[in-house]
Every structure is written in structure tokens, then in C-alpha cells.
Amino acid sequence: WQGAMAGYIAGAIAGAVPEARDLTGRTSFGDVVALGRQARRAIGNDTGPMHLAVVGGAPATVLYSAASDPALTAPRGPDVVILRRDDLADLTVDAVFATLRLAP
């Protein structure tokens, strides 16, 4: 069901943000690195694509639950913020938003 859920989430984002491009299932590892080079910020949980985006140079906010340890597995970079909650459902939108460092 993960593919179906990803499609559902991508569709919801595209519906809310018309400028968004849904690349779900259409990117290679190299594509994700290239996208990281141009990203204003990548936000996601501890997954391969997040690590690849950081390799490309993306500033990133990486979300960790109790399922993995950022001390062992976190991507490293000059602008990588780690947010950790035992249960990601306890992580607020405001906490993630605070990492965006938006220009005034």
C-alpha cells in the first residue's frame, strides 16, 4: 500500500500547491542528487532520498522517530536539522516550519 499512499499524499500536495511537481516514482538516484543541488530545503524522514538530496547539497530537515538513531544514521551537511520524536505523530508542523529559515 505504500505506493498507493505515496500517490495519495503527492496528489494532496499537488492539489494544495498548484506549483508543485509530482515526481513520485519517476526519479533515479542521480535525479534525486540533482534535485538536491537546486532545493531550497528538503524535508522528510530518515530515507535514502533524503540522504541523496543532502549529498546534492540540499539544506534539509530530517525527521526521526524512535525507529532509528540519528547519531548513527543522520545525513551530514552544513545545513541539516534533525528533529526527533519517539512518535513522529507528536512532531508539530510548527516545529518543522521553524527549521525553514525563510527570508523576511
mmCIF file of N, CA, C and O in Angstrom:
data_model
loop_
_atom_site.group_PDB
_atom_site.id
_atom_site.type_symbol
_atom_site.label_atom_id
_atom_site.label_comp_id
_atom_site.label_asym_id
_atom_site.label_seq_id
_atom_site.Cartn_x
_atom_site.Cartn_y
_atom_site.Cartn_z
ATOM 1 N N TRP A 1 0.798 -1.196 0.000
ATOM 2 C CA TRP A 1 0.000 0.000 0.000
ATOM 3 C C TRP A 1 0.838 1.257 0.000
ATOM 4 O O TRP A 1 0.312 2.350 -0.150
ATOM 5 N N GLN A 2 2.140 1.126 0.188
ATOM 6 C CA GLN A 2 2.982 2.308 0.250
ATOM 7 C C GLN A 2 2.928 3.115 -1.047
ATOM 8 O O GLN A 2 2.910 4.340 -1.005
ATOM 9 N N GLY A 3 2.932 2.447 -2.188
ATOM 10 C CA GLY A 3 2.834 3.156 -3.460
ATOM 11 C C GLY A 3 1.531 3.927 -3.569
ATOM 12 O O GLY A 3 1.510 5.061 -4.012
ATOM 13 N N ALA A 4 0.448 3.310 -3.138
ATOM 14 C CA ALA A 4 -0.851 3.980 -3.172
ATOM 15 C C ALA A 4 -0.866 5.169 -2.226
ATOM 16 O O ALA A 4 -1.382 6.238 -2.559
ATOM 17 N N MET A 5 -0.281 5.010 -1.047
ATOM 18 C CA MET A 5 -0.240 6.105 -0.072
ATOM 19 C C MET A 5 0.615 7.252 -0.603
ATOM 20 O O MET A 5 0.248 8.413 -0.479
ATOM 21 N N ALA A 6 1.761 6.929 -1.214
ATOM 22 C CA ALA A 6 2.615 7.983 -1.784
ATOM 23 C C ALA A 6 1.855 8.754 -2.853
ATOM 24 O O ALA A 6 1.933 9.986 -2.915
ATOM 25 N N GLY A 7 1.119 8.048 -3.699
ATOM 26 C CA GLY A 7 0.320 8.711 -4.729
ATOM 27 C C GLY A 7 -0.761 9.590 -4.134
ATOM 28 O O GLY A 7 -1.018 10.694 -4.621
ATOM 29 N N TYR A 8 -1.376 9.116 -3.061
ATOM 30 C CA TYR A 8 -2.409 9.899 -2.384
ATOM 31 C C TYR A 8 -1.823 11.177 -1.797
ATOM 32 O O TYR A 8 -2.357 12.266 -1.965
ATOM 33 N N ILE A 9 -0.691 11.038 -1.103
ATOM 34 C CA ILE A 9 -0.051 12.203 -0.482
ATOM 35 C C ILE A 9 0.419 13.185 -1.550
ATOM 36 O O ILE A 9 0.200 14.391 -1.433
ATOM 37 N N ALA A 10 1.052 12.678 -2.601
ATOM 38 C CA ALA A 10 1.511 13.552 -3.689
ATOM 39 C C ALA A 10 0.332 14.280 -4.316
ATOM 40 O O ALA A 10 0.424 15.469 -4.625
ATOM 41 N N GLY A 11 -0.765 13.595 -4.496
ATOM 42 C CA GLY A 11 -1.958 14.220 -5.064
ATOM 43 C C GLY A 11 -2.517 15.305 -4.155
ATOM 44 O O GLY A 11 -2.938 16.368 -4.626
ATOM 45 N N ALA A 12 -2.496 15.067 -2.853
ATOM 46 C CA ALA A 12 -2.979 16.069 -1.898
ATOM 47 C C ALA A 12 -2.091 17.308 -1.915
ATOM 48 O O ALA A 12 -2.585 18.441 -1.882
ATOM 49 N N ILE A 13 -0.776 17.101 -1.992
ATOM 50 C CA ILE A 13 0.148 18.237 -2.050
ATOM 51 C C ILE A 13 -0.065 19.019 -3.343
ATOM 52 O O ILE A 13 -0.165 20.248 -3.334
ATOM 53 N N ALA A 14 -0.147 18.304 -4.460
ATOM 54 C CA ALA A 14 -0.356 18.970 -5.754
ATOM 55 C C ALA A 14 -1.675 19.735 -5.772
ATOM 56 O O ALA A 14 -1.764 20.812 -6.367
ATOM 57 N N GLY A 15 -2.691 19.204 -5.103
ATOM 58 C CA GLY A 15 -3.976 19.901 -5.031
ATOM 59 C C GLY A 15 -3.900 21.169 -4.208
ATOM 60 O O GLY A 15 -4.557 22.172 -4.505
ATOM 61 N N ALA A 16 -3.072 21.155 -3.171
ATOM 62 C CA ALA A 16 -2.942 22.314 -2.287
ATOM 63 C C ALA A 16 -1.934 23.333 -2.810
ATOM 64 O O ALA A 16 -2.022 24.516 -2.503
ATOM 65 N N VAL A 17 -0.957 22.850 -3.591
ATOM 66 C CA VAL A 17 0.118 23.722 -4.094
ATOM 67 C C VAL A 17 0.223 23.504 -5.603
ATOM 68 O O VAL A 17 0.963 22.642 -6.067
ATOM 69 N N PRO A 18 -0.519 24.266 -6.381
ATOM 70 C CA PRO A 18 -0.545 24.048 -7.825
ATOM 71 C C PRO A 18 0.825 24.114 -8.501
ATOM 72 O O PRO A 18 1.034 23.508 -9.545
ATOM 73 N N GLU A 19 1.782 24.839 -7.896
ATOM 74 C CA GLU A 19 3.118 24.950 -8.488
ATOM 75 C C GLU A 19 3.955 23.683 -8.282
ATOM 76 O O GLU A 19 5.007 23.529 -8.901
ATOM 77 N N ALA A 20 3.513 22.796 -7.403
ATOM 78 C CA ALA A 20 4.279 21.577 -7.099
ATOM 79 C C ALA A 20 4.294 20.633 -8.292
ATOM 80 O O ALA A 20 3.332 20.580 -9.065
ATOM 81 N N ARG A 21 5.398 19.922 -8.446
ATOM 82 C CA ARG A 21 5.506 18.882 -9.483
ATOM 83 C C ARG A 21 5.606 17.536 -8.806
ATOM 84 O O ARG A 21 6.460 17.340 -7.940
ATOM 85 N N ASP A 22 4.750 16.625 -9.165
ATOM 86 C CA ASP A 22 4.748 15.281 -8.591
ATOM 87 C C ASP A 22 5.724 14.408 -9.378
ATOM 88 O O ASP A 22 5.487 14.067 -10.526
ATOM 89 N N LEU A 23 6.832 14.046 -8.751
ATOM 90 C CA LEU A 23 7.833 13.185 -9.369
ATOM 91 C C LEU A 23 7.821 11.787 -8.753
ATOM 92 O O LEU A 23 8.762 11.019 -8.941
ATOM 93 N N THR A 24 6.763 11.454 -8.051
ATOM 94 C CA THR A 24 6.658 10.162 -7.394
ATOM 95 C C THR A 24 6.868 9.032 -8.394
ATOM 96 O O THR A 24 6.183 8.943 -9.411
ATOM 97 N N GLY A 25 7.863 8.189 -8.106
ATOM 98 C CA GLY A 25 8.133 7.027 -8.953
ATOM 99 C C GLY A 25 8.821 7.342 -10.266
ATOM 100 O O GLY A 25 8.972 6.469 -11.108
ATOM 101 N N ARG A 26 9.248 8.597 -10.464
ATOM 102 C CA ARG A 26 9.842 8.980 -11.745
ATOM 103 C C ARG A 26 11.263 9.506 -11.628
ATOM 104 O O ARG A 26 11.736 10.196 -12.528
ATOM 105 N N THR A 27 11.937 9.207 -10.538
ATOM 106 C CA THR A 27 13.297 9.723 -10.361
ATOM 107 C C THR A 27 14.282 8.589 -10.081
ATOM 108 O O THR A 27 13.957 7.631 -9.395
ATOM 109 N N SER A 28 15.476 8.736 -10.611
ATOM 110 C CA SER A 28 16.572 7.814 -10.312
ATOM 111 C C SER A 28 17.353 8.375 -9.131
ATOM 112 O O SER A 28 17.119 9.509 -8.700
ATOM 113 N N PHE A 29 18.318 7.609 -8.634
ATOM 114 C CA PHE A 29 19.172 8.113 -7.559
ATOM 115 C C PHE A 29 19.865 9.409 -7.998
ATOM 116 O O PHE A 29 19.919 10.385 -7.253
ATOM 117 N N GLY A 30 20.400 9.412 -9.196
ATOM 118 C CA GLY A 30 21.081 10.598 -9.720
ATOM 119 C C GLY A 30 20.145 11.792 -9.832
ATOM 120 O O GLY A 30 20.564 12.927 -9.588
ATOM 121 N N ASP A 31 18.901 11.540 -10.206
ATOM 122 C CA ASP A 31 17.916 12.623 -10.294
ATOM 123 C C ASP A 31 17.700 13.273 -8.928
ATOM 124 O O ASP A 31 17.592 14.496 -8.823
ATOM 125 N N VAL A 32 17.633 12.452 -7.885
ATOM 126 C CA VAL A 32 17.398 12.984 -6.538
ATOM 127 C C VAL A 32 18.592 13.830 -6.089
ATOM 128 O O VAL A 32 18.420 14.899 -5.500
ATOM 129 N N VAL A 33 19.809 13.388 -6.392
ATOM 130 C CA VAL A 33 21.003 14.186 -6.081
ATOM 131 C C VAL A 33 20.931 15.517 -6.833
ATOM 132 O O VAL A 33 21.168 16.585 -6.254
ATOM 133 N N ALA A 34 20.578 15.485 -8.103
ATOM 134 C CA ALA A 34 20.476 16.707 -8.908
ATOM 135 C C ALA A 34 19.396 17.638 -8.361
ATOM 136 O O ALA A 34 19.592 18.861 -8.318
ATOM 137 N N LEU A 35 18.284 17.096 -7.931
ATOM 138 C CA LEU A 35 17.232 17.920 -7.332
ATOM 139 C C LEU A 35 17.736 18.578 -6.051
ATOM 140 O O LEU A 35 17.412 19.725 -5.760
ATOM 141 N N GLY A 36 18.562 17.850 -5.295
ATOM 142 C CA GLY A 36 19.141 18.402 -4.075
ATOM 143 C C GLY A 36 20.002 19.617 -4.331
ATOM 144 O O GLY A 36 20.065 20.537 -3.513
ATOM 145 N N ARG A 37 20.659 19.652 -5.489
ATOM 146 C CA ARG A 37 21.512 20.798 -5.826
ATOM 147 C C ARG A 37 20.708 22.090 -5.944
ATOM 148 O O ARG A 37 21.241 23.171 -5.750
ATOM 149 N N GLN A 38 19.443 21.974 -6.320
ATOM 150 C CA GLN A 38 18.624 23.162 -6.561
ATOM 151 C C GLN A 38 17.564 23.388 -5.488
ATOM 152 O O GLN A 38 16.822 24.366 -5.559
ATOM 153 N N ALA A 39 17.503 22.519 -4.511
ATOM 154 C CA ALA A 39 16.445 22.597 -3.497
ATOM 155 C C ALA A 39 16.655 23.764 -2.544
ATOM 156 O O ALA A 39 17.783 24.052 -2.140
ATOM 157 N N ARG A 40 15.577 24.420 -2.206
ATOM 158 C CA ARG A 40 15.636 25.449 -1.158
ATOM 159 C C ARG A 40 15.692 24.773 0.199
ATOM 160 O O ARG A 40 16.319 25.272 1.119
ATOM 161 N N ARG A 41 15.029 23.640 0.346
ATOM 162 C CA ARG A 41 15.094 22.815 1.545
ATOM 163 C C ARG A 41 14.382 21.507 1.253
ATOM 164 O O ARG A 41 13.354 21.484 0.599
ATOM 165 N N ALA A 42 14.949 20.417 1.737
ATOM 166 C CA ALA A 42 14.306 19.102 1.656
ATOM 167 C C ALA A 42 13.804 18.749 3.049
ATOM 168 O O ALA A 42 14.509 18.966 4.036
ATOM 169 N N ILE A 43 12.601 18.232 3.120
ATOM 170 C CA ILE A 43 12.011 17.835 4.398
ATOM 171 C C ILE A 43 11.498 16.412 4.249
ATOM 172 O O ILE A 43 10.742 16.116 3.320
ATOM 173 N N GLY A 44 11.916 15.537 5.153
ATOM 174 C CA GLY A 44 11.432 14.162 5.103
ATOM 175 C C GLY A 44 12.011 13.337 6.226
ATOM 176 O O GLY A 44 12.846 13.804 6.999
ATOM 177 N N ASN A 45 11.540 12.106 6.291
ATOM 178 C CA ASN A 45 12.042 11.222 7.335
ATOM 179 C C ASN A 45 13.332 10.540 6.888
ATOM 180 O O ASN A 45 13.834 10.806 5.805
ATOM 181 N N ASP A 46 13.861 9.696 7.741
ATOM 182 C CA ASP A 46 15.150 9.040 7.510
ATOM 183 C C ASP A 46 15.011 8.016 6.389
ATOM 184 O O ASP A 46 14.723 6.846 6.630
ATOM 185 N N THR A 47 15.212 8.484 5.165
ATOM 186 C CA THR A 47 15.089 7.617 3.998
ATOM 187 C C THR A 47 16.260 7.865 3.053
ATOM 188 O O THR A 47 16.939 8.887 3.142
ATOM 189 N N GLY A 48 16.450 6.950 2.139
ATOM 190 C CA GLY A 48 17.501 7.099 1.132
ATOM 191 C C GLY A 48 17.399 8.386 0.352
ATOM 192 O O GLY A 48 18.410 9.083 0.168
ATOM 193 N N PRO A 49 16.206 8.766 -0.134
ATOM 194 C CA PRO A 49 16.114 10.015 -0.889
ATOM 195 C C PRO A 49 16.552 11.249 -0.091
ATOM 196 O O PRO A 49 17.162 12.156 -0.650
ATOM 197 N N MET A 50 16.296 11.285 1.192
ATOM 198 C CA MET A 50 16.756 12.425 1.994
ATOM 199 C C MET A 50 18.282 12.466 2.032
ATOM 200 O O MET A 50 18.887 13.524 1.894
ATOM 201 N N HIS A 51 18.905 11.302 2.193
ATOM 202 C CA HIS A 51 20.368 11.246 2.200
ATOM 203 C C HIS A 51 20.920 11.700 0.845
ATOM 204 O O HIS A 51 21.901 12.446 0.786
ATOM 205 N N LEU A 52 20.287 11.283 -0.238
ATOM 206 C CA LEU A 52 20.747 11.671 -1.572
ATOM 207 C C LEU A 52 20.573 13.168 -1.814
ATOM 208 O O LEU A 52 21.437 13.810 -2.418
ATOM 209 N N ALA A 53 19.471 13.733 -1.347
ATOM 210 C CA ALA A 53 19.258 15.174 -1.513
ATOM 211 C C ALA A 53 20.346 15.961 -0.780
ATOM 212 O O ALA A 53 20.870 16.948 -1.310
ATOM 213 N N VAL A 54 20.723 15.502 0.413
ATOM 214 C CA VAL A 54 21.787 16.174 1.170
ATOM 215 C C VAL A 54 23.123 16.020 0.450
ATOM 216 O O VAL A 54 23.914 16.967 0.386
ATOM 217 N N VAL A 55 23.381 14.855 -0.138
ATOM 218 C CA VAL A 55 24.603 14.673 -0.929
ATOM 219 C C VAL A 55 24.646 15.707 -2.053
ATOM 220 O O VAL A 55 25.701 16.244 -2.375
ATOM 221 N N GLY A 56 23.491 16.017 -2.614
ATOM 222 C CA GLY A 56 23.413 17.029 -3.671
ATOM 223 C C GLY A 56 23.570 18.446 -3.155
ATOM 224 O O GLY A 56 23.668 19.378 -3.936
ATOM 225 N N GLY A 57 23.575 18.628 -1.845
ATOM 226 C CA GLY A 57 23.762 19.943 -1.265
ATOM 227 C C GLY A 57 22.522 20.592 -0.699
ATOM 228 O O GLY A 57 22.557 21.753 -0.294
ATOM 229 N N ALA A 58 21.414 19.866 -0.671
ATOM 230 C CA ALA A 58 20.181 20.460 -0.162
ATOM 231 C C ALA A 58 20.273 20.743 1.325
ATOM 232 O O ALA A 58 20.709 19.883 2.091
ATOM 233 N N PRO A 59 19.850 21.927 1.737
ATOM 234 C CA PRO A 59 19.610 22.121 3.159
ATOM 235 C C PRO A 59 18.455 21.181 3.521
ATOM 236 O O PRO A 59 17.559 20.968 2.690
ATOM 237 N N ALA A 60 18.462 20.615 4.706
ATOM 238 C CA ALA A 60 17.459 19.588 4.984
ATOM 239 C C ALA A 60 16.987 19.603 6.425
ATOM 240 O O ALA A 60 17.737 19.936 7.342
ATOM 241 N N THR A 61 15.736 19.219 6.587
ATOM 242 C CA THR A 61 15.151 18.923 7.885
ATOM 243 C C THR A 61 14.783 17.449 7.831
ATOM 244 O O THR A 61 13.967 17.043 7.001
ATOM 245 N N VAL A 62 15.446 16.663 8.676
ATOM 246 C CA VAL A 62 15.241 15.220 8.649
ATOM 247 C C VAL A 62 14.530 14.795 9.926
ATOM 248 O O VAL A 62 14.947 15.155 11.031
ATOM 249 N N LEU A 63 13.451 14.053 9.759
ATOM 250 C CA LEU A 63 12.580 13.659 10.858
ATOM 251 C C LEU A 63 12.910 12.241 11.309
ATOM 252 O O LEU A 63 12.938 11.318 10.488
ATOM 253 N N TYR A 64 13.127 12.079 12.598
ATOM 254 C CA TYR A 64 13.486 10.783 13.165
ATOM 255 C C TYR A 64 12.512 10.386 14.256
ATOM 256 O O TYR A 64 12.150 11.208 15.100
ATOM 257 N N SER A 65 12.137 9.117 14.240
ATOM 258 C CA SER A 65 11.342 8.542 15.323
ATOM 259 C C SER A 65 12.265 7.648 16.146
ATOM 260 O O SER A 65 13.466 7.573 15.893
ATOM 261 N N ALA A 66 11.697 6.933 17.075
ATOM 262 C CA ALA A 66 12.477 6.003 17.892
ATOM 263 C C ALA A 66 12.972 4.814 17.072
ATOM 264 O O ALA A 66 13.810 4.045 17.544
ATOM 265 N N ALA A 67 12.501 4.678 15.835
ATOM 266 C CA ALA A 67 12.873 3.530 14.998
ATOM 267 C C ALA A 67 14.309 3.586 14.505
ATOM 268 O O ALA A 67 14.860 2.570 14.098
ATOM 269 N N SER A 68 14.927 4.767 14.507
ATOM 270 C CA SER A 68 16.321 4.854 14.088
ATOM 271 C C SER A 68 17.041 5.923 14.902
ATOM 272 O O SER A 68 16.413 6.800 15.487
ATOM 273 N N ASP A 69 18.354 5.845 14.915
ATOM 274 C CA ASP A 69 19.170 6.726 15.745
ATOM 275 C C ASP A 69 19.947 7.699 14.869
ATOM 276 O O ASP A 69 20.860 7.294 14.141
ATOM 277 N N PRO A 70 19.620 8.997 14.938
ATOM 278 C CA PRO A 70 20.326 9.961 14.087
ATOM 279 C C PRO A 70 21.823 10.038 14.392
ATOM 280 O O PRO A 70 22.603 10.403 13.515
ATOM 281 N N ALA A 71 22.239 9.673 15.584
ATOM 282 C CA ALA A 71 23.675 9.681 15.896
ATOM 283 C C ALA A 71 24.415 8.679 15.016
ATOM 284 O O ALA A 71 25.591 8.845 14.717
ATOM 285 N N LEU A 72 23.707 7.658 14.564
ATOM 286 C CA LEU A 72 24.313 6.626 13.724
ATOM 287 C C LEU A 72 24.024 6.808 12.244
ATOM 288 O O LEU A 72 24.843 6.447 11.403
ATOM 289 N N THR A 73 22.847 7.359 11.918
ATOM 290 C CA THR A 73 22.410 7.311 10.522
ATOM 291 C C THR A 73 22.069 8.650 9.888
ATOM 292 O O THR A 73 21.698 8.688 8.719
ATOM 293 N N ALA A 74 22.168 9.744 10.623
ATOM 294 C CA ALA A 74 21.740 11.034 10.073
ATOM 295 C C ALA A 74 22.628 11.483 8.921
ATOM 296 O O ALA A 74 23.847 11.305 8.972
ATOM 297 N N PRO A 75 22.037 12.080 7.882
ATOM 298 C CA PRO A 75 22.858 12.695 6.841
ATOM 299 C C PRO A 75 23.617 13.871 7.440
ATOM 300 O O PRO A 75 23.149 14.511 8.384
ATOM 301 N N ARG A 76 24.781 14.128 6.909
ATOM 302 C CA ARG A 76 25.628 15.215 7.415
ATOM 303 C C ARG A 76 25.752 16.295 6.357
ATOM 304 O O ARG A 76 25.914 16.005 5.176
ATOM 305 N N GLY A 77 25.674 17.536 6.786
ATOM 306 C CA GLY A 77 25.828 18.647 5.867
ATOM 307 C C GLY A 77 25.833 19.949 6.626
ATOM 308 O O GLY A 77 25.509 19.986 7.819
ATOM 309 N N PRO A 78 26.174 21.035 5.950
ATOM 310 C CA PRO A 78 26.281 22.330 6.624
ATOM 311 C C PRO A 78 24.944 22.878 7.124
ATOM 312 O O PRO A 78 24.914 23.700 8.024
ATOM 313 N N ASP A 79 23.831 22.422 6.563
ATOM 314 C CA ASP A 79 22.517 22.916 6.982
ATOM 315 C C ASP A 79 21.538 21.748 7.058
ATOM 316 O O ASP A 79 20.573 21.672 6.314
ATOM 317 N N VAL A 80 21.837 20.821 7.961
ATOM 318 C CA VAL A 80 20.952 19.685 8.199
ATOM 319 C C VAL A 80 20.444 19.796 9.635
ATOM 320 O O VAL A 80 21.227 19.839 10.576
ATOM 321 N N VAL A 81 19.130 19.884 9.767
ATOM 322 C CA VAL A 81 18.490 19.964 11.070
ATOM 323 C C VAL A 81 17.812 18.620 11.333
ATOM 324 O O VAL A 81 17.083 18.115 10.472
ATOM 325 N N ILE A 82 18.067 18.066 12.503
ATOM 326 C CA ILE A 82 17.453 16.802 12.900
ATOM 327 C C ILE A 82 16.351 17.104 13.901
ATOM 328 O O ILE A 82 16.586 17.777 14.915
ATOM 329 N N LEU A 83 15.155 16.618 13.617
ATOM 330 C CA LEU A 83 14.047 16.700 14.564
ATOM 331 C C LEU A 83 13.690 15.277 14.960
ATOM 332 O O LEU A 83 13.443 14.437 14.091
ATOM 333 N N ARG A 84 13.654 15.013 16.266
ATOM 334 C CA ARG A 84 13.388 13.647 16.708
ATOM 335 C C ARG A 84 12.285 13.632 17.754
ATOM 336 O O ARG A 84 12.300 14.410 18.701
ATOM 337 N N ARG A 85 11.351 12.747 17.532
ATOM 338 C CA ARG A 85 10.293 12.444 18.493
ATOM 339 C C ARG A 85 10.156 10.928 18.502
ATOM 340 O O ARG A 85 10.310 10.286 17.464
ATOM 341 N N ASP A 86 9.859 10.363 19.652
ATOM 342 C CA ASP A 86 9.680 8.906 19.697
ATOM 343 C C ASP A 86 8.629 8.480 18.675
ATOM 344 O O ASP A 86 8.785 7.480 17.986
ATOM 345 N N ASP A 87 7.557 9.260 18.594
ATOM 346 C CA ASP A 87 6.486 9.010 17.625
ATOM 347 C C ASP A 87 6.370 10.265 16.757
ATOM 348 O O ASP A 87 6.127 11.359 17.278
ATOM 349 N N LEU A 88 6.557 10.122 15.455
ATOM 350 C CA LEU A 88 6.510 11.291 14.576
ATOM 351 C C LEU A 88 5.155 11.990 14.599
ATOM 352 O O LEU A 88 5.070 13.163 14.252
ATOM 353 N N ALA A 89 4.118 11.299 15.038
ATOM 354 C CA ALA A 89 2.804 11.938 15.173
ATOM 355 C C ALA A 89 2.845 13.056 16.213
ATOM 356 O O ALA A 89 2.001 13.953 16.201
ATOM 357 N N ASP A 90 3.850 13.024 17.100
ATOM 358 C CA ASP A 90 3.999 14.064 18.119
ATOM 359 C C ASP A 90 4.792 15.267 17.616
ATOM 360 O O ASP A 90 4.951 16.249 18.338
ATOM 361 N N LEU A 91 5.287 15.207 16.404
ATOM 362 C CA LEU A 91 6.060 16.306 15.825
ATOM 363 C C LEU A 91 5.089 17.303 15.202
ATOM 364 O O LEU A 91 4.299 16.952 14.331
ATOM 365 N N THR A 92 5.156 18.542 15.639
ATOM 366 C CA THR A 92 4.200 19.542 15.161
ATOM 367 C C THR A 92 4.660 20.194 13.859
ATOM 368 O O THR A 92 5.855 20.258 13.565
ATOM 369 N N VAL A 93 3.711 20.677 13.117
ATOM 370 C CA VAL A 93 4.007 21.432 11.904
ATOM 371 C C VAL A 93 4.832 22.664 12.267
ATOM 372 O O VAL A 93 5.774 23.024 11.557
ATOM 373 N N ASP A 94 4.515 23.291 13.376
ATOM 374 C CA ASP A 94 5.258 24.483 13.803
ATOM 375 C C ASP A 94 6.736 24.170 14.038
ATOM 376 O O ASP A 94 7.605 24.973 13.692
ATOM 377 N N ALA A 95 7.029 23.013 14.619
ATOM 378 C CA ALA A 95 8.428 22.636 14.863
ATOM 379 C C ALA A 95 9.177 22.467 13.542
ATOM 380 O O ALA A 95 10.319 22.900 13.404
ATOM 381 N N VAL A 96 8.536 21.852 12.557
ATOM 382 C CA VAL A 96 9.165 21.684 11.249
ATOM 383 C C VAL A 96 9.284 23.037 10.560
ATOM 384 O O VAL A 96 10.326 23.385 10.025
ATOM 385 N N PHE A 97 8.225 23.822 10.591
ATOM 386 C CA PHE A 97 8.220 25.145 9.958
ATOM 387 C C PHE A 97 9.349 26.023 10.484
ATOM 388 O O PHE A 97 9.967 26.774 9.738
ATOM 389 N N ALA A 98 9.643 25.919 11.768
ATOM 390 C CA ALA A 98 10.680 26.741 12.397
ATOM 391 C C ALA A 98 12.062 26.461 11.791
ATOM 392 O O ALA A 98 12.961 27.294 11.898
ATOM 393 N N THR A 99 12.249 25.324 11.135
ATOM 394 C CA THR A 99 13.544 24.990 10.546
ATOM 395 C C THR A 99 13.717 25.567 9.149
ATOM 396 O O THR A 99 14.797 25.451 8.570
ATOM 397 N N LEU A 100 12.703 26.171 8.594
ATOM 398 C CA LEU A 100 12.757 26.620 7.195
ATOM 399 C C LEU A 100 13.626 27.836 6.973
ATOM 400 O O LEU A 100 14.094 28.053 5.855
ATOM 401 N N ARG A 101 13.831 28.640 7.980
ATOM 402 C CA ARG A 101 14.677 29.832 7.863
ATOM 403 C C ARG A 101 14.294 30.693 6.666
ATOM 404 O O ARG A 101 15.115 31.015 5.805
ATOM 405 N N LEU A 102 13.029 31.012 6.591
ATOM 406 C CA LEU A 102 12.524 31.807 5.476
ATOM 407 C C LEU A 102 12.976 33.259 5.599
ATOM 408 O O LEU A 102 13.025 33.814 6.686
ATOM 409 N N ALA A 103 13.310 33.828 4.473
ATOM 410 C CA ALA A 103 13.723 35.241 4.445
ATOM 411 C C ALA A 103 12.510 36.112 4.761
ATOM 412 O O ALA A 103 11.387 35.785 4.372
ATOM 413 N N PRO A 104 12.728 37.235 5.451
ATOM 414 C CA PRO A 104 11.584 38.127 5.799
ATOM 415 C C PRO A 104 10.955 38.755 4.576
ATOM 416 O O PRO A 104 11.491 38.891 3.547
#
